[in-house]
Coordinates of C-alpha atoms in Angstrom, one line a residue:
X110 CA 52.8 -5.7 -65.2
X111 CA 53.3 -8.9 -63.1
X112 CA 56.7 -10.5 -62.7
X113 CA 56.7 -14.1 -61.4
X114 CA 59.5 -16.5 -60.6
X115 CA 60.9 -19.2 -58.4
X116 CA 64.1 -19.1 -56.4
X117 CA 65.7 -22.4 -55.4
X118 CA 67.4 -23.2 -52.2
X119 CA 71.0 -21.9 -52.5
X120 CA 69.9 -19.0 -54.7
X121 CA 72.3 -16.2 -55.3
X122 CA 72.3 -13.5 -52.5
X123 CA 70.8 -11.0 -54.8
X124 CA 68.6 -11.6 -57.9
X125 CA 67.8 -8.9 -60.4
X126 CA 64.3 -9.0 -62.0
X127 CA 64.1 -6.8 -65.1
X128 CA 61.2 -4.8 -66.3
X129 CA 60.7 -2.2 -69.1
X130 CA 60.0 1.5 -68.4
X131 CA 58.7 3.4 -71.4
X132 CA 59.4 7.1 -72.1
X133 CA 57.3 9.7 -70.2
X134 CA 56.9 7.8 -66.9
X135 CA 56.7 10.0 -63.8
X136 CA 56.4 7.4 -61.1
X137 CA 57.0 3.6 -60.6
X138 CA 55.0 1.7 -58.0
X139 CA 56.1 -1.8 -56.9
X140 CA 54.5 -4.4 -54.6
X141 CA 55.5 -7.9 -54.0
X142 CA 54.6 -11.1 -52.2
X143 CA 56.1 -14.6 -51.9
X144 CA 55.2 -18.0 -50.5
X145 CA 55.7 -18.3 -46.7
X146 CA 55.0 -21.9 -45.9
X147 CA 54.9 -23.2 -42.3
X148 CA 58.2 -24.9 -41.5
X149 CA 59.1 -27.4 -38.8
X150 CA 61.3 -26.2 -36.0
X151 CA 64.9 -25.8 -37.0
X152 CA 64.2 -25.4 -40.7
X153 CA 64.5 -21.9 -42.2
X154 CA 61.4 -20.6 -44.1
X155 CA 61.3 -18.0 -46.8
X156 CA 62.3 -14.4 -46.2
X157 CA 63.0 -12.1 -49.1
X158 CA 64.2 -8.5 -49.2
X159 CA 63.6 -6.0 -52.0
X160 CA 65.1 -2.9 -53.6
X161 CA 65.3 -1.1 -56.9
X162 CA 68.0 -0.3 -59.6
X163 CA 67.3 2.2 -62.4
X164 CA 68.0 1.9 -66.1
X165 CA 71.6 2.8 -65.6
X166 CA 72.1 0.3 -62.9
X167 CA 72.2 3.0 -60.2
X168 CA 70.8 2.4 -56.7
X169 CA 67.3 3.8 -56.3
X170 CA 66.3 2.3 -52.9
X171 CA 66.2 -0.6 -50.5
X172 CA 63.6 -1.5 -47.9
X173 CA 64.8 -5.0 -47.1
X174 CA 62.0 -6.9 -45.6
X175 CA 60.4 -3.9 -43.9
X176 CA 57.9 -3.1 -46.7
X177 CA 55.8 -5.1 -49.2
X178 CA 55.3 -2.1 -51.5
X179 CA 57.0 1.2 -52.5
X180 CA 57.0 3.9 -55.1
X181 CA 59.7 6.1 -56.7
X182 CA 58.8 9.3 -58.3
X183 CA 60.5 12.3 -59.8
X184 CA 59.7 14.5 -56.8
X185 CA 59.3 12.1 -53.9
X186 CA 59.5 8.5 -52.9
X187 CA 58.7 6.0 -50.2
X188 CA 61.2 6.3 -47.3
X189 CA 64.2 4.1 -48.1
X190 CA 64.0 5.1 -51.8
X191 CA 65.4 8.0 -53.8
X192 CA 63.4 10.3 -55.9
X193 CA 64.7 11.6 -59.2
X194 CA 64.3 11.3 -63.0
X195 CA 62.5 8.2 -64.3
X196 CA 64.6 7.4 -67.4
X197 CA 63.3 5.0 -70.0
X198 CA 64.9 1.6 -70.3
X199 CA 65.3 -1.6 -68.4
X200 CA 64.9 -1.2 -64.6
X201 CA 65.4 -4.0 -62.1
X202 CA 63.7 -5.1 -59.0
X203 CA 66.5 -6.3 -56.7
X204 CA 65.5 -9.3 -54.6
X205 CA 67.5 -10.5 -51.7
X206 CA 66.5 -14.0 -50.6
X207 CA 67.6 -13.9 -47.0
X208 CA 66.5 -17.5 -46.4
X209 CA 64.9 -20.0 -48.8
X210 CA 62.8 -23.0 -47.7
X211 CA 63.7 -26.4 -49.0
X212 CA 60.8 -26.3 -51.5
X213 CA 62.0 -22.9 -52.9
X214 CA 60.7 -19.4 -52.9
X215 CA 57.9 -18.5 -55.4
X216 CA 57.5 -14.7 -55.8
X217 CA 55.1 -12.3 -57.6
X218 CA 56.0 -8.7 -58.2
X219 CA 53.5 -6.1 -59.4
X220 CA 54.9 -3.1 -61.2
X221 CA 52.8 0.0 -62.2
X222 CA 54.1 2.9 -64.2
X223 CA 52.4 6.2 -64.1
X224 CA 52.9 8.7 -66.9
X225 CA 53.3 12.4 -66.6
X226 CA 50.4 14.5 -67.9
X227 CA 51.0 16.3 -71.2
X228 CA 52.9 19.5 -70.9
X229 CA 50.7 22.4 -72.2
X230 CA 51.6 26.0 -73.0
X231 CA 53.4 27.7 -70.2
X232 CA 54.0 24.4 -68.3
X233 CA 57.6 23.2 -67.8
X234 CA 58.9 19.8 -66.5
X235 CA 59.5 19.7 -62.8
X236 CA 63.3 19.5 -62.0
X237 CA 64.5 16.6 -60.0
X238 CA 65.0 17.2 -56.2
X239 CA 68.5 18.0 -55.0
X240 CA 69.8 15.9 -52.1
X241 CA 70.5 18.0 -49.1
X242 CA 72.7 17.0 -46.2
X243 CA 72.3 18.1 -42.6
X244 CA 74.1 21.4 -41.7
X245 CA 77.3 21.5 -39.8
X246 CA 78.7 22.6 -37.4
X247 CA 76.4 22.9 -34.4
X248 CA 77.1 25.3 -31.6
X249 CA 79.4 23.6 -29.2
X250 CA 81.5 24.3 -26.2
X251 CA 84.9 24.5 -27.8
X252 CA 87.2 21.6 -26.8
X253 CA 84.9 19.5 -24.6
X254 CA 83.4 16.1 -24.2
X255 CA 80.5 15.5 -26.6
X256 CA 77.9 12.7 -26.3
X257 CA 76.6 11.0 -29.4
X258 CA 74.7 7.9 -30.7
X259 CA 76.2 6.7 -34.0
X260 CA 73.8 3.9 -34.9
X261 CA 70.2 4.7 -35.4
X262 CA 67.3 3.6 -37.6
X263 CA 64.1 5.3 -38.8
X264 CA 61.2 4.5 -41.2
X265 CA 63.8 4.9 -44.0
X266 CA 64.9 1.3 -43.3
X267 CA 63.5 -1.1 -40.7
X268 CA 62.8 1.4 -37.9
X269 CA 59.4 2.8 -36.8
X270 CA 60.4 6.3 -35.7
X271 CA 60.6 9.2 -38.1
X272 CA 63.8 11.3 -38.3
X273 CA 61.9 14.0 -36.3
X274 CA 61.1 11.5 -33.6
X275 CA 64.7 10.3 -33.4
X276 CA 66.0 13.8 -33.2
X277 CA 63.6 14.6 -30.4
X278 CA 64.7 11.4 -28.5
X279 CA 68.3 12.4 -29.0
X280 CA 67.7 15.8 -27.5
X281 CA 65.7 14.2 -24.6
X282 CA 68.8 12.0 -24.0
X283 CA 71.0 15.1 -23.9
X284 CA 73.0 14.0 -26.8
X285 CA 75.1 16.5 -28.8
X286 CA 75.3 14.5 -32.0
X287 CA 73.8 11.6 -33.9
X288 CA 74.6 9.7 -37.1
X289 CA 72.0 8.5 -39.6
X290 CA 72.8 4.9 -40.4
X291 CA 69.9 3.3 -42.3
X292 CA 70.4 -0.2 -43.7
X293 CA 71.8 0.0 -47.3
X294 CA 70.2 3.4 -48.2
X295 CA 70.9 7.1 -47.9
X296 CA 67.3 8.3 -48.3
X297 CA 67.2 9.6 -44.7
X298 CA 70.1 12.1 -45.3
X299 CA 67.8 14.7 -46.8
X300 CA 65.0 14.0 -44.3
X301 CA 67.4 14.6 -41.3
X302 CA 68.4 18.1 -42.7
X303 CA 65.5 19.7 -41.0
X304 CA 66.2 18.1 -37.7
X305 CA 69.7 19.3 -37.1
X306 CA 70.2 22.6 -35.2
X307 CA 72.5 24.6 -33.1
X308 CA 72.0 22.1 -30.3
X309 CA 72.3 18.9 -32.3
X310 CA 74.8 17.9 -34.9
X311 CA 73.5 15.3 -37.4
X312 CA 76.1 13.4 -39.4
X313 CA 75.2 11.1 -42.3
X314 CA 76.2 7.5 -43.0
X315 CA 75.0 4.0 -43.8
X316 CA 74.8 0.6 -42.1
X317 CA 76.3 -1.6 -44.9
X318 CA 74.4 -4.8 -44.2
X319 CA 76.2 -7.7 -45.8
X320 CA 75.6 -11.4 -45.4
X321 CA 78.7 -11.7 -43.3
X322 CA 78.3 -8.8 -40.9
X323 CA 77.2 -5.2 -40.6
X324 CA 79.5 -2.2 -41.2
X325 CA 78.8 1.4 -40.1
X326 CA 80.0 4.0 -42.5
X327 CA 80.0 7.0 -40.1
X328 CA 80.2 10.7 -41.0
X329 CA 80.4 10.2 -44.7
X330 CA 79.5 12.9 -47.3
X331 CA 75.8 13.4 -47.5
X332 CA 74.2 11.3 -50.2
X333 CA 77.2 8.9 -50.6
X334 CA 75.9 5.4 -51.0
X335 CA 77.9 2.2 -50.4
X336 CA 77.1 -1.2 -52.0
X337 CA 76.5 -4.0 -49.6
X338 CA 76.4 -6.9 -52.0
X339 CA 79.6 -8.7 -51.0
X340 CA 80.8 -11.4 -48.6
X341 CA 84.0 -12.1 -46.7
X342 CA 84.9 -14.7 -49.4
X343 CA 85.0 -11.9 -52.0
X344 CA 88.7 -11.1 -52.0
X345 CA 89.4 -7.4 -51.4
X346 CA 85.8 -6.4 -51.2
X347 CA 85.9 -5.1 -47.6
X348 CA 89.3 -3.4 -48.2
X349 CA 87.8 -1.5 -51.2
X350 CA 84.7 -0.6 -49.2
X351 CA 86.8 0.7 -46.3
X352 CA 88.8 2.8 -48.8
X353 CA 85.7 4.2 -50.3
X354 CA 84.3 5.1 -46.9
X355 CA 87.4 7.0 -46.0
X356 CA 87.4 8.8 -49.3
X357 CA 83.9 10.0 -48.5
X358 CA 85.3 11.4 -45.2
X359 CA 84.0 8.7 -42.9
X360 CA 85.0 6.1 -40.4
X361 CA 84.9 2.3 -40.8
X362 CA 83.2 0.7 -37.8
X363 CA 82.1 -3.0 -37.6
X364 CA 78.8 -3.1 -35.8
X365 CA 77.6 -5.7 -33.1
X366 CA 80.3 -8.3 -34.1
X367 CA 78.5 -11.1 -32.3
X368 CA 74.9 -10.1 -33.3
X369 CA 72.4 -12.9 -32.9
X370 CA 70.5 -12.5 -36.2
X371 CA 71.5 -14.4 -39.3
X372 CA 74.2 -12.6 -41.2
X373 CA 75.0 -10.1 -38.5
X374 CA 78.2 -11.8 -37.1
X375 CA 81.3 -10.0 -38.3
X376 CA 83.5 -12.2 -40.5
X377 CA 85.8 -9.7 -42.2
X378 CA 88.4 -9.2 -39.5
X379 CA 89.5 -5.8 -38.2
X380 CA 92.6 -4.9 -40.3
X381 CA 90.7 -2.1 -42.2
X382 CA 88.5 -0.9 -39.3
X383 CA 88.9 2.5 -37.7
X384 CA 86.9 1.5 -34.5
X385 CA 84.6 -1.3 -33.4
X386 CA 81.2 -1.2 -31.8
X387 CA 81.6 -3.3 -28.7
X388 CA 78.3 -2.2 -26.9
X389 CA 75.1 -2.3 -28.9
X390 CA 71.9 -1.4 -27.0
X391 CA 71.1 -3.0 -23.7
X392 CA 74.2 -4.9 -22.4
X393 CA 74.0 -8.6 -23.2
X394 CA 76.2 -11.6 -23.7
X395 CA 77.0 -10.7 -27.3
X396 CA 78.4 -7.4 -26.0
X397 CA 80.6 -9.4 -23.5
X398 CA 82.0 -11.4 -26.5
X399 CA 82.6 -8.2 -28.5
X400 CA 84.4 -6.7 -25.5
X401 CA 86.7 -9.7 -25.1
X402 CA 87.5 -9.7 -28.8
X403 CA 88.4 -6.0 -28.7
X404 CA 90.5 -6.4 -25.6
X405 CA 92.5 -9.1 -27.3
X406 CA 93.1 -6.8 -30.2
X407 CA 94.5 -4.0 -28.0
X408 CA 97.8 -5.8 -27.6
X409 CA 98.4 -5.6 -31.3
X410 CA 97.0 -2.4 -32.5
X411 CA 95.1 0.8 -31.5
X412 CA 91.5 0.1 -32.3
X413 CA 89.0 2.4 -30.4
X414 CA 85.8 1.0 -29.0
X415 CA 82.4 2.6 -29.5
X416 CA 78.9 2.1 -28.1
X417 CA 75.6 2.9 -29.8
X418 CA 71.9 2.2 -29.2
X419 CA 71.0 0.7 -32.6
X420 CA 67.5 1.9 -31.7
X421 CA 64.7 1.1 -34.1
X422 CA 61.5 1.6 -32.2
X423 CA 60.0 2.0 -28.7
X424 CA 60.9 0.8 -26.1
X425 CA 64.5 0.9 -27.4
X426 CA 66.2 3.9 -26.0
X427 CA 68.1 6.4 -28.1
X428 CA 71.4 7.1 -26.3
X429 CA 71.6 3.7 -24.6
X430 CA 74.5 3.5 -24.8
X431 CA 76.3 6.6 -26.0
X432 CA 79.8 7.4 -27.0
X433 CA 81.4 10.4 -25.3
X434 CA 84.2 11.9 -27.3
X435 CA 86.7 14.7 -26.6
X436 CA 86.7 17.0 -29.6
X437 CA 87.8 20.5 -30.4
X438 CA 84.4 21.5 -31.6
X439 CA 80.9 20.1 -32.3
X440 CA 81.5 19.7 -36.0
X441 CA 82.0 16.7 -38.3
X442 CA 85.8 16.8 -38.7
X443 CA 86.5 17.3 -35.0
X444 CA 84.1 14.6 -33.8
X445 CA 85.4 12.0 -36.3
X446 CA 89.0 12.8 -35.4
X447 CA 88.3 12.3 -31.7
X448 CA 86.6 9.0 -32.4
X449 CA 89.4 7.8 -34.7
X450 CA 92.0 8.7 -32.0
X451 CA 90.1 6.8 -29.3
X452 CA 89.6 9.9 -27.2
X453 CA 86.3 8.5 -26.1
X454 CA 84.4 6.4 -23.6
X455 CA 81.0 4.8 -23.5
X456 CA 78.2 5.4 -21.0
X457 CA 74.7 3.9 -20.5
X458 CA 73.2 7.4 -20.2
X459 CA 74.0 11.1 -19.8
X460 CA 73.6 10.6 -16.0
X461 CA 77.0 8.8 -16.0
X462 CA 80.2 10.8 -16.0
X463 CA 83.8 9.4 -15.9
X464 CA 87.2 11.1 -15.5
X465 CA 90.1 8.8 -16.2
X466 CA 93.8 9.7 -16.4
X467 CA 97.3 8.5 -15.8
X468 CA 100.0 10.8 -14.2
X469 CA 103.7 10.0 -14.1
X470 CA 105.9 11.0 -11.1
X471 CA 107.6 13.5 -13.3
X472 CA 104.4 15.3 -14.0
X473 CA 103.5 14.0 -17.5
X474 CA 99.9 13.0 -17.8
X475 CA 97.6 11.4 -20.3
X476 CA 93.8 11.0 -20.6
X477 CA 91.6 8.5 -22.4
X478 CA 93.1 7.7 -25.8
X479 CA 96.4 9.3 -24.9
X480 CA 99.9 7.9 -24.5
X481 CA 101.9 8.5 -21.4
X482 CA 105.8 8.4 -21.7
X483 CA 107.5 7.4 -18.4
X484 CA 110.8 5.9 -17.5
X485 CA 110.6 2.1 -16.9
X486 CA 110.8 2.4 -13.1
X487 CA 108.9 5.7 -12.8
X488 CA 105.7 5.4 -10.7
X489 CA 102.5 6.1 -12.6
X490 CA 99.2 6.8 -10.8
X491 CA 96.0 5.9 -12.6
X492 CA 92.9 7.6 -11.3
X493 CA 89.2 6.9 -12.1
X494 CA 86.3 9.0 -10.9
X495 CA 82.8 7.9 -11.8
X496 CA 79.4 9.6 -10.9
X497 CA 75.9 8.6 -11.7
X498 CA 76.3 4.9 -11.0
X499 CA 74.9 3.7 -7.7
X500 CA 77.0 0.8 -6.2
X501 CA 79.6 0.8 -8.9
X502 CA 82.0 -2.1 -9.5
X503 CA 85.2 -0.7 -11.0
X504 CA 87.7 -2.9 -12.9
X505 CA 91.1 -1.8 -14.2
X506 CA 92.1 -3.9 -17.2
X507 CA 95.6 -4.0 -18.6
X508 CA 97.4 -6.1 -21.2
X509 CA 97.7 -8.7 -18.5
X510 CA 94.0 -8.8 -17.7
X511 CA 92.1 -7.5 -14.7
X512 CA 94.6 -5.9 -12.4
X513 CA 92.4 -4.0 -9.9
X514 CA 88.9 -4.3 -8.5
X515 CA 87.1 -1.7 -6.4
X516 CA 83.6 -1.0 -5.1
X517 CA 83.7 2.8 -5.0
X518 CA 83.3 5.8 -7.3
X519 CA 86.9 6.9 -7.0
X520 CA 89.9 4.6 -7.6
X521 CA 93.7 5.1 -7.6
X522 CA 96.0 2.4 -8.9
X523 CA 99.8 2.5 -9.3
X524 CA 101.9 0.9 -11.9
X525 CA 104.9 1.6 -14.3
X526 CA 105.4 1.6 -18.0
X527 CA 107.6 -1.5 -17.6
X528 CA 104.7 -3.4 -16.1
X529 CA 101.8 -2.1 -18.1
X530 CA 101.4 -1.5 -21.8
X531 CA 97.8 0.0 -21.5
X532 CA 95.1 0.4 -18.9
X533 CA 91.4 0.8 -19.4
X534 CA 88.5 1.0 -17.0
X535 CA 85.1 -0.7 -16.8
X536 CA 82.3 0.4 -14.5
X537 CA 79.6 -2.2 -13.9
X538 CA 76.4 -2.4 -11.8
X539 CA 76.8 -4.4 -8.6
X540 CA 73.5 -6.1 -8.9
X541 CA 73.6 -7.9 -12.3
X542 CA 77.1 -7.1 -13.6
X543 CA 75.8 -5.2 -16.6
X544 CA 78.0 -2.4 -18.0
X545 CA 77.5 1.3 -16.9
X546 CA 80.6 2.7 -18.6
X547 CA 83.8 1.7 -20.2
X548 CA 86.8 3.6 -21.5
X549 CA 89.2 3.4 -24.3
X550 CA 92.7 2.7 -23.0
X551 CA 95.5 5.0 -21.9
X552 CA 98.8 3.6 -23.3
X553 CA 102.1 3.7 -21.3
X554 CA 105.4 3.7 -23.1
X555 CA 109.0 3.8 -22.0
X556 CA 110.3 7.3 -22.3
X557 CA 110.9 10.6 -20.5
X558 CA 109.4 13.3 -22.7
X559 CA 106.4 14.0 -24.8
X560 CA 102.8 15.0 -24.4
X561 CA 100.1 12.8 -23.0
X562 CA 96.6 14.1 -23.8

């Protein structure tokens, strides 16, 4: 069957195109095309994403603009789509007009349904596949620093690597854990199950790709899908989504808040976030903007920073950057708890290592993400040691701004809890000023007892 239509400028974000599926269908194949007229500079042309909903309105897959055809069957499906029963009824192709030219967007969708062969004597219907999540935990080192990349894409959304290739790249980068975060789909969760091992923990998640910013749902229960069809103007939508992510055991992390692509700038605020991605891929000006926004937030609330590669394809490097988290074990709960607490720092590679702590005169000490109690006038020594960065430029940043600058791999700086509410460190390259490593803050509070780390 052929489904044709025209979307005007200002069309709804998502348009459902219904089609009938009769009884006995084993597979649905869909292809689509739309007009792509040449447009003058400065005028948006046509771009239209695609996905699928079944007869019960359930999500069955999304490929965005990465594919012009897909199929969904009882036993298998195109990456990005979910196999399973093909129930009769009204299914819907889900169109997402990303941009629409002034003359509109004319589309044509071809749908083919393929019936199951007749079941003869001794032949039984094939059961639907069961979604399998990656195993956990992996073999770790007990309480230790673990390196991970929590924002990755494969052929299951708009990446070109397979899950196997991503896992191999993660091992080559000496990562301990990764998170599967495809755009708006969970289809890679099962595919990644075979790639996890004693040496690599694979957590599941989703990049919820709205029209007002992208949101990482990290470490959620395998197979848990989150709807992305909302905007910042939809009152309560982000709060509800954040609640659902936490109910599924995950973290709520806005991604690349100042992303350069249409729809990728974060517009929802940070009230319901558990952390924020301040470093995305190679260090650029949008990362500088995210870093400044995060630093401004630190005076009001504890919001940990993260860094991830967002790698889609070569030559993008898995593990550039990576988040290094202090966790009790290499398992889901411990890793997420460490990230949530801000016991983490960000490095451009596994070659870079950082030690950062604050020690009060009375002997109390705190590391990254910790809180150090000290009497108002009690001296506090903050020490940073960095290796793996030639010609480092070290900056100490407090609630007052940059307070110390050094050109060495080991720095000591003195303060008090009366003068400093928090201190964090940045390590940059002397040549171009790009980031090599940055830490979450250590907080200083007036007091005389308590634990730091």
